């Protein structure tokens, strides 16, 4: 697992799902795997002390077969072209699973943003935008936040794009602040979409969330909102972790208090009156539902046997390794895969894009209702394939997405030579 790159892992699962998707043409399979376009840029960064540094950034445009490229921008020291290519591919799959008319892309800068001042972060974002603005646009490629980028960064990107292109175009980027054209409901969208899928899966098994015990790894945007929403739906949150520690309370944790504590910058390791455990503890608690909402590669071949829950809801991207996936499937643990379970974020990003293109403002209730319908449809399509082909929900989700992309690629192919009309004929 350590030796395979992220992009190799992306290609491996696409290969694995090809038979389920009924894609036999190696050319079509290759088109699904390979990015249409890769941009590598050198970004001049003016430091506050007057020094000038050159950083490297990327924008990978993976697939436009189903619509404009869509995907976040990541600021992280470990960003590599290989990783951005994989993440872009996963975006193409994700937008196709939930059947929104967008393709997949991803961007990134190899940088540790925590070492930059706010002025430097803004300068970096504007310099990166200057390098890529000619290849993005509301109908071409629509970035969004990802690791270490937020609504403020998206506002800067939008502003710089408007300055360079000479016209306001809020739909060039999503995940903006509400004041700059962001959508209501975007902050809770990933958690809400995951719970919509979970409720559908439980209902199909004749169950519901009432009285279910839940443990959550990660208490940021995805994890803390999931805790709030799951508790509202009648579940009990018994164990949560951040990057410093896990805390546990059999009768149920005070979710509201913990959210406030984290908003003030608190660390679970500093909380008094709680039993402290390792950060991975929530994954192995004796609960009904485990929600990985932190990092990738958390459930592995080494620890998959210790997972006691019957349901795993992957709000994080790639929290389960392929080896662990097979072990969990063998033990009858139902995994709601990331490309379906955490797609709520990109769905509401799509709603933001539509609202900005049409100068509309949707009410929160409208956003949530449309999200629920979109997630439910995606779940039904994936479940139908999983049942009919007797495969995991993950493989079925890839197959559904790949079939849709393959069908779109088919339309985009040029006409055979004989049918092309010659000028003057
Ligand atoms: P975030 O930065 O808001 O929160 C991450 C949380 O994980 C923090 O509480 C952090 O303390 C915790 N954490 C970090 N390392 C940990 C460790 N070793 N053990 C336990 N906890 C740890 O990030 P987020 O936006 O909530 O994203 C979390 C995951 O969900 C990522 O994999 C991300 O790609 C995925 N995701 C998020 C969204 C979204 O809209 N936010 C959408 C799709 C996927």
mmCIF file of C-alpha atoms and ligand atoms in Angstrom, residues 186 190 217-222 241-243 279 293-295 315-317 342, ligand 1:
data_model
loop_
_atom_site.group_PDB
_atom_site.id
_atom_site.type_symbol
_atom_site.label_atom_id
_atom_site.label_comp_id
_atom_site.label_asym_id
_atom_site.label_seq_id
_atom_site.Cartn_x
_atom_site.Cartn_y
_atom_site.Cartn_z
ATOM 1 C CA UNK A 186 -22.731 24.679 2.111
ATOM 2 C CA UNK A 190 -21.065 17.144 3.491
ATOM 3 C CA UNK A 217 -13.009 10.310 14.156
ATOM 4 C CA UNK A 218 -12.306 13.972 13.388
ATOM 5 C CA UNK A 219 -14.282 16.914 14.729
ATOM 6 C CA UNK A 220 -13.829 19.577 12.034
ATOM 7 C CA UNK A 221 -16.348 20.702 9.431
ATOM 8 C CA UNK A 222 -17.492 17.197 8.428
ATOM 9 C CA UNK A 241 -11.600 12.575 18.464
ATOM 10 C CA UNK A 242 -9.603 15.484 17.111
ATOM 11 C CA UNK A 243 -5.906 15.427 16.183
ATOM 12 C CA UNK A 279 -7.033 9.632 18.142
ATOM 13 C CA UNK A 293 -14.141 12.221 9.242
ATOM 14 C CA UNK A 294 -10.447 13.060 9.525
ATOM 15 C CA UNK A 295 -7.728 11.670 7.302
ATOM 16 C CA UNK A 315 -17.118 11.322 5.390
ATOM 17 C CA UNK A 316 -13.327 11.558 5.023
ATOM 18 C CA UNK A 317 -11.770 10.910 1.629
ATOM 19 C CA UNK A 342 -19.237 12.699 1.304
HETATM 20 P P1 LIG B 1 -11.280 19.895 8.985
HETATM 21 O O1 LIG B 1 -9.890 20.386 8.862
HETATM 22 O O2 LIG B 1 -12.379 20.873 9.246
HETATM 23 O O3 LIG B 1 -11.357 18.815 10.199
HETATM 24 C C1 LIG B 1 -10.484 17.733 10.321
HETATM 25 C C2 LIG B 1 -10.625 17.175 11.725
HETATM 26 O O4 LIG B 1 -9.869 15.992 11.839
HETATM 27 C C3 LIG B 1 -10.124 18.110 12.802
HETATM 28 O O5 LIG B 1 -10.991 18.026 13.924
HETATM 29 C C4 LIG B 1 -8.770 17.521 13.181
HETATM 30 O O6 LIG B 1 -8.392 17.836 14.511
HETATM 31 C C5 LIG B 1 -9.078 16.062 13.012
HETATM 32 N N1 LIG B 1 -7.896 15.221 12.866
HETATM 33 C C6 LIG B 1 -6.753 15.455 12.171
HETATM 34 N N2 LIG B 1 -5.922 14.427 12.309
HETATM 35 C C7 LIG B 1 -6.551 13.512 13.082
HETATM 36 C C8 LIG B 1 -6.195 12.223 13.577
HETATM 37 N N3 LIG B 1 -5.023 11.674 13.309
HETATM 38 N N4 LIG B 1 -7.110 11.576 14.329
HETATM 39 C C9 LIG B 1 -8.308 12.130 14.626
HETATM 40 N N5 LIG B 1 -8.689 13.323 14.192
HETATM 41 C C10 LIG B 1 -7.817 14.006 13.431
HETATM 42 O O7 LIG B 1 -11.579 19.036 7.711
HETATM 43 P P2 LIG B 1 -12.980 18.603 7.095
HETATM 44 O O8 LIG B 1 -13.387 19.604 6.077
HETATM 45 O O9 LIG B 1 -13.924 18.254 8.191
HETATM 46 O O10 LIG B 1 -12.545 17.295 6.301
HETATM 47 C C11 LIG B 1 -12.356 16.038 6.959
HETATM 48 C C12 LIG B 1 -12.324 14.945 5.923
HETATM 49 O O11 LIG B 1 -13.539 14.984 5.183
HETATM 50 C C13 LIG B 1 -11.195 15.059 4.900
HETATM 51 O O12 LIG B 1 -10.802 13.769 4.508
HETATM 52 C C14 LIG B 1 -11.866 15.751 3.744
HETATM 53 O O13 LIG B 1 -11.207 15.499 2.503
HETATM 54 C C15 LIG B 1 -13.236 15.108 3.808
HETATM 55 N N6 LIG B 1 -14.265 15.884 3.107
HETATM 56 C C16 LIG B 1 -14.663 17.096 3.575
HETATM 57 C C17 LIG B 1 -15.606 17.817 2.869
HETATM 58 C C18 LIG B 1 -16.104 19.139 3.363
HETATM 59 O O14 LIG B 1 -17.018 19.695 2.718
HETATM 60 N N7 LIG B 1 -15.600 19.671 4.467
HETATM 61 C C19 LIG B 1 -16.150 17.294 1.684
HETATM 62 C C20 LIG B 1 -15.738 16.038 1.227
HETATM 63 C C21 LIG B 1 -14.776 15.347 1.964
#
